mmCIF file of C-alpha atoms in Angstrom:
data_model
loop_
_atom_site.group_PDB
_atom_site.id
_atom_site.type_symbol
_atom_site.label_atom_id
_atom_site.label_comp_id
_atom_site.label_asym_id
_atom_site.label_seq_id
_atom_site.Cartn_x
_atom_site.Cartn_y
_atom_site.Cartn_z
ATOM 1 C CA UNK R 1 -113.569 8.122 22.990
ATOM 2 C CA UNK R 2 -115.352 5.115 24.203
ATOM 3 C CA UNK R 3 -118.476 5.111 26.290
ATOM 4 C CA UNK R 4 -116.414 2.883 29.308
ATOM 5 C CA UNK R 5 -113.327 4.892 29.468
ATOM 6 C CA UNK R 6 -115.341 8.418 29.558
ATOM 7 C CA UNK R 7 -117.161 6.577 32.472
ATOM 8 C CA UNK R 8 -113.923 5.695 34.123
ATOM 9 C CA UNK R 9 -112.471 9.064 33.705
ATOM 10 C CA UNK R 10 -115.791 10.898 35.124
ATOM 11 C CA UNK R 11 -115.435 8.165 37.904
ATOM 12 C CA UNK R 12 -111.776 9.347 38.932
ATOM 13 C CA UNK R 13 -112.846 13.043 38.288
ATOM 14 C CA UNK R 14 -115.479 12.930 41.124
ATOM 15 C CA UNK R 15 -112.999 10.891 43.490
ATOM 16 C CA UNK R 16 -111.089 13.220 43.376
ATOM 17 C CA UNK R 17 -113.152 16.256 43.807
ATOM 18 C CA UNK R 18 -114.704 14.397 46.440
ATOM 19 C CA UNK R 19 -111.083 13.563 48.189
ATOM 20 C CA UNK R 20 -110.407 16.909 48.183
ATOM 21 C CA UNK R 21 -113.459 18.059 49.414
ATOM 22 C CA UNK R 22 -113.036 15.668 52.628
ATOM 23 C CA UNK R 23 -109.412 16.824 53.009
ATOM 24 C CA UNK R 24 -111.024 20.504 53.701
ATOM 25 C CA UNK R 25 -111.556 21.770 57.071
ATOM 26 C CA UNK R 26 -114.693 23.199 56.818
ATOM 27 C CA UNK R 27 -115.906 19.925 55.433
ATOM 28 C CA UNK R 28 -114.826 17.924 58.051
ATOM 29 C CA UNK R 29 -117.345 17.050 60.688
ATOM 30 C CA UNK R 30 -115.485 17.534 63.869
ATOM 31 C CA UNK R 31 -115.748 15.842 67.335
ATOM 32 C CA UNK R 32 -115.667 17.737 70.176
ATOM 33 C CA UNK R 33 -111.716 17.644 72.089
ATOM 34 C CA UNK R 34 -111.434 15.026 74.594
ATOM 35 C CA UNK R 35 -111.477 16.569 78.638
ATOM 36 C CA UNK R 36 -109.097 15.695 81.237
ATOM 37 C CA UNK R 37 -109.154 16.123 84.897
ATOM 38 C CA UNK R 38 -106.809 15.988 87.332
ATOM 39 C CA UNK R 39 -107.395 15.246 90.402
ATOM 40 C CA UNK R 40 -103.916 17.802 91.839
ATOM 41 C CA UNK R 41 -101.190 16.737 93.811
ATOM 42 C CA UNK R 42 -98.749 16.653 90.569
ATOM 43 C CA UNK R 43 -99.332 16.111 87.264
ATOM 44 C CA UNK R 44 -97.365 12.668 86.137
ATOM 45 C CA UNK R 45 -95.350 12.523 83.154
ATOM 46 C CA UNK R 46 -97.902 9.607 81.900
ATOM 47 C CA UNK R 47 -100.807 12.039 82.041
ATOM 48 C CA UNK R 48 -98.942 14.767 80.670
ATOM 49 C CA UNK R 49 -97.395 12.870 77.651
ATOM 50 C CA UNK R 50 -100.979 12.133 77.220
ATOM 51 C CA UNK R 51 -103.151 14.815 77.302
ATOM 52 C CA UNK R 52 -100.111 16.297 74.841
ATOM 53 C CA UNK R 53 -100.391 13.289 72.319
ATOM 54 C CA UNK R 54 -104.344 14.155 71.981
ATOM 55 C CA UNK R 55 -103.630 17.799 71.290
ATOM 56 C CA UNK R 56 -101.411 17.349 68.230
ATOM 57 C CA UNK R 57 -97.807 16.176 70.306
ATOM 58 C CA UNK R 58 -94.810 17.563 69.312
ATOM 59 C CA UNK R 59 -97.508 20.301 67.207
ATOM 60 C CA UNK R 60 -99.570 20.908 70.205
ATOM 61 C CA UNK R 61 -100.343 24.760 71.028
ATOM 62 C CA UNK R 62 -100.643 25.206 74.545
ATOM 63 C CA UNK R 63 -102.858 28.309 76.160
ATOM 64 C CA UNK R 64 -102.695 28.009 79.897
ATOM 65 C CA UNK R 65 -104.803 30.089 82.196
ATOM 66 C CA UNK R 66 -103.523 30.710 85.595
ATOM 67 C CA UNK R 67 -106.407 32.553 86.914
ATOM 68 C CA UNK R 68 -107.119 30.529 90.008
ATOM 69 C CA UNK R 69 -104.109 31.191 91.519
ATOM 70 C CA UNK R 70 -103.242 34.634 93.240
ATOM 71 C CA UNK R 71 -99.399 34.407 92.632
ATOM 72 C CA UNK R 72 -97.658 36.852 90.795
ATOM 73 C CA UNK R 73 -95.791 34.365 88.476
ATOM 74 C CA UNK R 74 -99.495 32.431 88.221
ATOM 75 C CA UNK R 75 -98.881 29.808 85.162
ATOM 76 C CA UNK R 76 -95.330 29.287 85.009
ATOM 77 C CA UNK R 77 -95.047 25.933 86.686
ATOM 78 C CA UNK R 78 -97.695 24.937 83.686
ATOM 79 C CA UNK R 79 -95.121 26.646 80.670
ATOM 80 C CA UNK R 80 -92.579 24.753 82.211
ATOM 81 C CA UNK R 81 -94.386 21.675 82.196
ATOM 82 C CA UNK R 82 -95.637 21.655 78.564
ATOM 83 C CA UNK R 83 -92.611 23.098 77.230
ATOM 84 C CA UNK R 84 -90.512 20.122 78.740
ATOM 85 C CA UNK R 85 -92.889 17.817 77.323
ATOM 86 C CA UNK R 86 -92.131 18.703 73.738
ATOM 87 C CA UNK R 87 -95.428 21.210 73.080
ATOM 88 C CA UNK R 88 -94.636 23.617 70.060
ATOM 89 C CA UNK R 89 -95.750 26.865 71.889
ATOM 90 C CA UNK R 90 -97.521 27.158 74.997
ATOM 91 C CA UNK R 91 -98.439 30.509 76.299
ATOM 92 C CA UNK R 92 -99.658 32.007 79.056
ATOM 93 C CA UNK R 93 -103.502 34.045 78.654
ATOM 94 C CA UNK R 94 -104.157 37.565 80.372
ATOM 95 C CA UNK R 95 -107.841 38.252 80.821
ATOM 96 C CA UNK R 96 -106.579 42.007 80.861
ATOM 97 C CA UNK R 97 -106.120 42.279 77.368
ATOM 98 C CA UNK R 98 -109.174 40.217 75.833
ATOM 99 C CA UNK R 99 -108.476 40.319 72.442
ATOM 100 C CA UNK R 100 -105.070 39.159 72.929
ATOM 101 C CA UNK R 101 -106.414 36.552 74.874
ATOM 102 C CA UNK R 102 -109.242 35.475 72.441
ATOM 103 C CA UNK R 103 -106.358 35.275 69.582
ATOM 104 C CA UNK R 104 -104.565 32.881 71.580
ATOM 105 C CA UNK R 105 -107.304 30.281 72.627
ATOM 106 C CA UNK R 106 -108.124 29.948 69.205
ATOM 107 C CA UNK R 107 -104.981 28.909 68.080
ATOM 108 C CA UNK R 108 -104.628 26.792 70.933
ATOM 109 C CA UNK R 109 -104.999 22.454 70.242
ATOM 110 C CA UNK R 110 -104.580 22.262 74.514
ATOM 111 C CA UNK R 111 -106.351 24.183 76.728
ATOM 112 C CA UNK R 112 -104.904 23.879 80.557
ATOM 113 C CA UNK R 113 -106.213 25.611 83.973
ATOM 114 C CA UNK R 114 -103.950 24.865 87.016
ATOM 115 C CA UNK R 115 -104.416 24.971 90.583
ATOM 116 C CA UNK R 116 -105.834 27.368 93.209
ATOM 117 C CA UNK R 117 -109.574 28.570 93.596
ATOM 118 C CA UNK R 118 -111.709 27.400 91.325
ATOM 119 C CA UNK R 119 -114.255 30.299 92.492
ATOM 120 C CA UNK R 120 -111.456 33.106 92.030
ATOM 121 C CA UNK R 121 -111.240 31.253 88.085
ATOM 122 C CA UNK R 122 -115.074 31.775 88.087
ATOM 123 C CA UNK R 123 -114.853 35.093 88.946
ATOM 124 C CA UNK R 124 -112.076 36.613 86.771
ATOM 125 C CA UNK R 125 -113.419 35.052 83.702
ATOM 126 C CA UNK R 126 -117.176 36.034 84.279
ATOM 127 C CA UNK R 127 -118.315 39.071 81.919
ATOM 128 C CA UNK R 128 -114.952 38.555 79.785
ATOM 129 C CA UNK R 129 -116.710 36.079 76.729
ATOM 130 C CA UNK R 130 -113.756 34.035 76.782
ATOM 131 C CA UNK R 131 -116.171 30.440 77.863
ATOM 132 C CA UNK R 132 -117.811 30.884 74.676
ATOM 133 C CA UNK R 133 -114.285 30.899 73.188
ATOM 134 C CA UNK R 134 -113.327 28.220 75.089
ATOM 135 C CA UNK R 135 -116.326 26.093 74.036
ATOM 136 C CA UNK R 136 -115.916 27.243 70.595
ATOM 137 C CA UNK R 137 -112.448 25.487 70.979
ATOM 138 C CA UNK R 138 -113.422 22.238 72.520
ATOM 139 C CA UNK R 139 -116.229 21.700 69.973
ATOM 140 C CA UNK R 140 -113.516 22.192 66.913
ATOM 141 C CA UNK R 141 -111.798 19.631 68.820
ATOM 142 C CA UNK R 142 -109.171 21.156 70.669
ATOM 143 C CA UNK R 143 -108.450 19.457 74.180
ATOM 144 C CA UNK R 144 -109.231 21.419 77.297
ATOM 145 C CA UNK R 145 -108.156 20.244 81.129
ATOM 146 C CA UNK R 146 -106.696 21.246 84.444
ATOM 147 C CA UNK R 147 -105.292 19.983 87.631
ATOM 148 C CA UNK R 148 -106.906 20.483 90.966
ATOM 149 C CA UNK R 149 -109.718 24.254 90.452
ATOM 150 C CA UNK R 150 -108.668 23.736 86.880
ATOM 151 C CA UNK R 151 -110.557 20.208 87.237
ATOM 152 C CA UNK R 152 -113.353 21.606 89.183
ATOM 153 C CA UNK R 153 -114.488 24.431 86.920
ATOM 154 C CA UNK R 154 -115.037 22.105 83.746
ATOM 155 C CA UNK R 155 -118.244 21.322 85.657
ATOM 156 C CA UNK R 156 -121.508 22.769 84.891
ATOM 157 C CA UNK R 157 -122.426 23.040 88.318
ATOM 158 C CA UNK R 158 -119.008 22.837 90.555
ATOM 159 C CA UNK R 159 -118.153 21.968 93.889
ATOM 160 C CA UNK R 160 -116.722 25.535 95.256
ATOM 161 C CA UNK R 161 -114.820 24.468 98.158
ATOM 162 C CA UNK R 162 -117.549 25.196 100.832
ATOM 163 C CA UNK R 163 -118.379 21.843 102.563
ATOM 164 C CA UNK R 164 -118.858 20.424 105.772
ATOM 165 C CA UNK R 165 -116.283 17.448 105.305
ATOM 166 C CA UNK R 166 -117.602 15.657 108.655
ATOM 167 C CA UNK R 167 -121.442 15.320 108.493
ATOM 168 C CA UNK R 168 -123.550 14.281 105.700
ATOM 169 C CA UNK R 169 -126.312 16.753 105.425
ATOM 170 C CA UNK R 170 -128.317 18.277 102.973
ATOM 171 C CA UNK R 171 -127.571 22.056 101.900
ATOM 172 C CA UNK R 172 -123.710 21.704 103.143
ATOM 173 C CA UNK R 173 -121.848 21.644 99.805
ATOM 174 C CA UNK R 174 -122.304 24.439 98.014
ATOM 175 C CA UNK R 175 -122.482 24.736 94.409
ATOM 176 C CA UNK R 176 -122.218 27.176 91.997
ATOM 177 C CA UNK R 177 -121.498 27.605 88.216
ATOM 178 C CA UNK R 178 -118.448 26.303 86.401
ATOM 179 C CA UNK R 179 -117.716 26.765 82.919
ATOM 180 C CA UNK R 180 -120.210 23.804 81.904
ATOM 181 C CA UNK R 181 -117.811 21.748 79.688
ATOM 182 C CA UNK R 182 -118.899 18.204 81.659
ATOM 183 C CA UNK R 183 -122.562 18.948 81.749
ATOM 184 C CA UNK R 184 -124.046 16.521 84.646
ATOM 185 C CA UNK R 185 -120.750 15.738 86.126
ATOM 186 C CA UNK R 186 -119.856 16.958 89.426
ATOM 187 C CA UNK R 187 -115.816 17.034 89.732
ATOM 188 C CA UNK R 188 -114.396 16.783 93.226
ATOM 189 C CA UNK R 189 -110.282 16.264 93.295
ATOM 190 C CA UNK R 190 -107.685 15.466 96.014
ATOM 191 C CA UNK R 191 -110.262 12.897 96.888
ATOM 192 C CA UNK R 192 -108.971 9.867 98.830
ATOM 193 C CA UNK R 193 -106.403 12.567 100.008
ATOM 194 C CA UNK R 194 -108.447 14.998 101.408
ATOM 195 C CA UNK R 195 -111.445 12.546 102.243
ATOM 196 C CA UNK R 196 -114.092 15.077 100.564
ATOM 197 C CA UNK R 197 -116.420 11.653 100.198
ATOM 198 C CA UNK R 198 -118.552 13.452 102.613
ATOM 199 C CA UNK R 199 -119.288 16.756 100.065
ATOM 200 C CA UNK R 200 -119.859 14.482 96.827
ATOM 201 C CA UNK R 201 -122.292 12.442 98.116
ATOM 202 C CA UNK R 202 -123.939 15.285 99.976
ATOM 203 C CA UNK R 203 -123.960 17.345 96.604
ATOM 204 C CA UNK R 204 -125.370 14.401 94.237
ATOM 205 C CA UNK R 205 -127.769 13.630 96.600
ATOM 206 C CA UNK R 206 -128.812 17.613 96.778
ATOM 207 C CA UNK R 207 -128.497 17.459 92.812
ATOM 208 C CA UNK R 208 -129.832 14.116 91.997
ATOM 209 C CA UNK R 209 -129.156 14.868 88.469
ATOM 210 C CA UNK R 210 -125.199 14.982 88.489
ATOM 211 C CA UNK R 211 -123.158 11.931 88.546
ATOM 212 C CA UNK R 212 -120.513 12.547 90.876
ATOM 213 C CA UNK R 213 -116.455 11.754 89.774
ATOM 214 C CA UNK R 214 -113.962 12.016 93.278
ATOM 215 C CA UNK R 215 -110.323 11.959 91.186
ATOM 216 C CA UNK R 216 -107.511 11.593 93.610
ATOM 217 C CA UNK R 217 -104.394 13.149 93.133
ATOM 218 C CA UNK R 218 -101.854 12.155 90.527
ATOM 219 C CA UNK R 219 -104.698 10.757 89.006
ATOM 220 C CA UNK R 220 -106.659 12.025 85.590
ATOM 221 C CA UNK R 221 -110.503 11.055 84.150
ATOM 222 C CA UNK R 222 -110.155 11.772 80.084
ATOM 223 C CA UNK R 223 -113.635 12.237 79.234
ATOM 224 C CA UNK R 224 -114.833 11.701 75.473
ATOM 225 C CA UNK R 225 -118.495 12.080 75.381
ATOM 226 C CA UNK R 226 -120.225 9.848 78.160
ATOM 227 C CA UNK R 227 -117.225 7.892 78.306
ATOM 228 C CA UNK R 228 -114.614 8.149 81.187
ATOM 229 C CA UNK R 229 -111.288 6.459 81.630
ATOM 230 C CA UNK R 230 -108.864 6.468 84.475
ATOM 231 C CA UNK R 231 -104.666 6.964 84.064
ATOM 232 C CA UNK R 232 -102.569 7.529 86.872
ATOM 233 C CA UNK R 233 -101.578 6.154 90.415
ATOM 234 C CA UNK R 234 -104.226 6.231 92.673
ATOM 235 C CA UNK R 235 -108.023 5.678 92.084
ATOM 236 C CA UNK R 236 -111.428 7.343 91.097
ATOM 237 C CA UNK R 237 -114.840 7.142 93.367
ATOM 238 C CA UNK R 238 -117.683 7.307 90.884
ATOM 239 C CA UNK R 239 -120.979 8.359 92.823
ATOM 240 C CA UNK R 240 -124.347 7.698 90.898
ATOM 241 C CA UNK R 241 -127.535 8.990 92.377
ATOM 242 C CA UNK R 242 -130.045 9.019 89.422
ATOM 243 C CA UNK R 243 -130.906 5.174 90.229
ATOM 244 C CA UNK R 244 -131.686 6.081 93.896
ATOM 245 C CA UNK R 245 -134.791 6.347 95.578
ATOM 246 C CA UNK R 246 -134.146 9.268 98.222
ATOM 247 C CA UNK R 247 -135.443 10.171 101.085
ATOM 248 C CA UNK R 248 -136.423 14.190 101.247
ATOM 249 C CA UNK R 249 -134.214 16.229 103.416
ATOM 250 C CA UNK R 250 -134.565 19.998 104.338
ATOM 251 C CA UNK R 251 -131.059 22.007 105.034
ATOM 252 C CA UNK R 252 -129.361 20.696 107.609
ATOM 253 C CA UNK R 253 -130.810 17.139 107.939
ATOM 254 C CA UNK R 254 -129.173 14.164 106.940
ATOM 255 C CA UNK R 255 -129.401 13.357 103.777
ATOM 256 C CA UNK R 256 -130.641 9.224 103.208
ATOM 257 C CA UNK R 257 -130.677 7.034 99.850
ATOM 258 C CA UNK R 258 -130.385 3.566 98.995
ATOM 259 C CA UNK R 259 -129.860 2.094 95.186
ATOM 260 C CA UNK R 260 -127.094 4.731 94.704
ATOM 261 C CA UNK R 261 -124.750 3.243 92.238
ATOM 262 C CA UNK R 262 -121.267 3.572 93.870
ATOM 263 C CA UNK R 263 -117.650 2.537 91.477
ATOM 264 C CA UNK R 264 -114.508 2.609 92.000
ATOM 265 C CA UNK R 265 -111.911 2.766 89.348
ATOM 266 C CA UNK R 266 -108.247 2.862 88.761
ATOM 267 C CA UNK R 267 -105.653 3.119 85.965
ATOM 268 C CA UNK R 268 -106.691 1.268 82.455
ATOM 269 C CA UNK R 269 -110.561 0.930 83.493
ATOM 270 C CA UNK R 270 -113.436 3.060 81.888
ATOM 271 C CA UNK R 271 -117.239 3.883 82.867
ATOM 272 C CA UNK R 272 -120.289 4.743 81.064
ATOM 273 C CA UNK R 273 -121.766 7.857 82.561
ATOM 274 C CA UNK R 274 -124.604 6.907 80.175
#
């Protein structure tokens, strides 16, 4: 055999090897799943066709967790809506039965969290390991979201609910922990609807750290690493304290800042949270 052609076939021989190598799953290097947050007030079918065509589309596994909500039939409005939109199996996850539940979010490519309390979510899935699952999901890059709590609790730190909506003074909007998916994001939803400007700015300025993201409703942020971008039909208040020079403020005084960096976005635009 001559010297070029052995060279030639070694050459294909490690293409190949090296093709299927890459075409492994363990091999791949994968991204972390993209997060989206709605802001409540109805999901449109733009957001939902969507946040389905980054899970996988018409091969999409759906796990939705209901746990905000009190009601007895708790995630069916969410099976409904998945199911409609062409998802290959969405189920519903009990936090009763843990292993069940642990079998499902790791099959799942979509992760969902509806409406309701987002401290009742916090609550029912404390002690139960299932946020390490669910990390372990969104770092193999399955997509996680909600609508409304389910938006609130991707937070690190999250807004509970517990504001003072008409003053703006330090100590007033209470935060506590969320399952830490947007690390140094605070979520706030129904925003423009429910004129929580107030409670955002009075937590960022509290937790000069956290870049605050008002999402009003109908409206989603799809987050992919420090990059946001808006879809829906109504807008998104971006409220940036780390620029700010602030002035101190115990509980209960008015909190004061200039040089915050203040955006407003709407359908088709993105922001750096860099």
């Amino acid at each position: 055999m001559r010297p070029g052609r052995t060279h030639r076939m070694r050459r294909s021989w490690l293409l190949a090897l090296l093709t299927v190598a890459l075409s492994c799953p363990i091999a791949r290097a994968q991204s972390p799943g993209p997060i989206v947050a709605v802001g409540g007030g109805g999901t449109t079918p733009a957001i939902v066709a969507t946040t389905l065509e980054l899970a996988g589309g018409k091969t999409a596994v759906v796990a939705v967790l209901p746990q905000a909500s009190e009601s007895p039939t708790a995630g069916e409005g969410s099976v409904k809506m998945w199911t409609d939109a062409g998802a290959k199996s969405v189920r519903v996850v009990s936090f009763a039965d843990r292993d069940a539940a642990r079998a499902i979010l790791r099959e799942a490519t979509l992760i969902w969290m509806p409406g309701g309390s987002q401290s009742r979510f916090m609550e029912k899935i404390a002690g139960t390991g299932l946020t390490e699952v669910i990390h372990e999901r969104h770092r193999a890059g399955a997509v996680v979201g909600g609508t409304s709590a389910g938006a609130a609790v991707l937070s690190a730190e999250m807004i509970t609910g517990d504001a003072d909506l008409k003053s703006l003074k330090s100590g007033t909007t209470v935060l506590n922990k969320g399952l830490g998916l947007l690390p140094g994001v605070l979520v706030d939803q129904h925003f423009l609807q429910r004129q929580r400007g107030n409670r955002l700015i009075s937590g960022v300025l509290d937790h000069p750290t956290l870049v605050g993201v008002g999402i009003d409703e109908a409206t989603a942020v799809i987050f992919r690493g420090t990059t946001m971008s808006v879809l829906g039909k109504s807008g998104v208040v971006v409220v940036d304290p780390r620029p700010a020079t602030r002035a101190s403020a115990v509980a209960g005084e008015v909190v004061a800042a200039t040089g915050m960096r203040l955006s407003i976005l709407r359908e088709g635009m993105t922001y750096s949270l860099k």
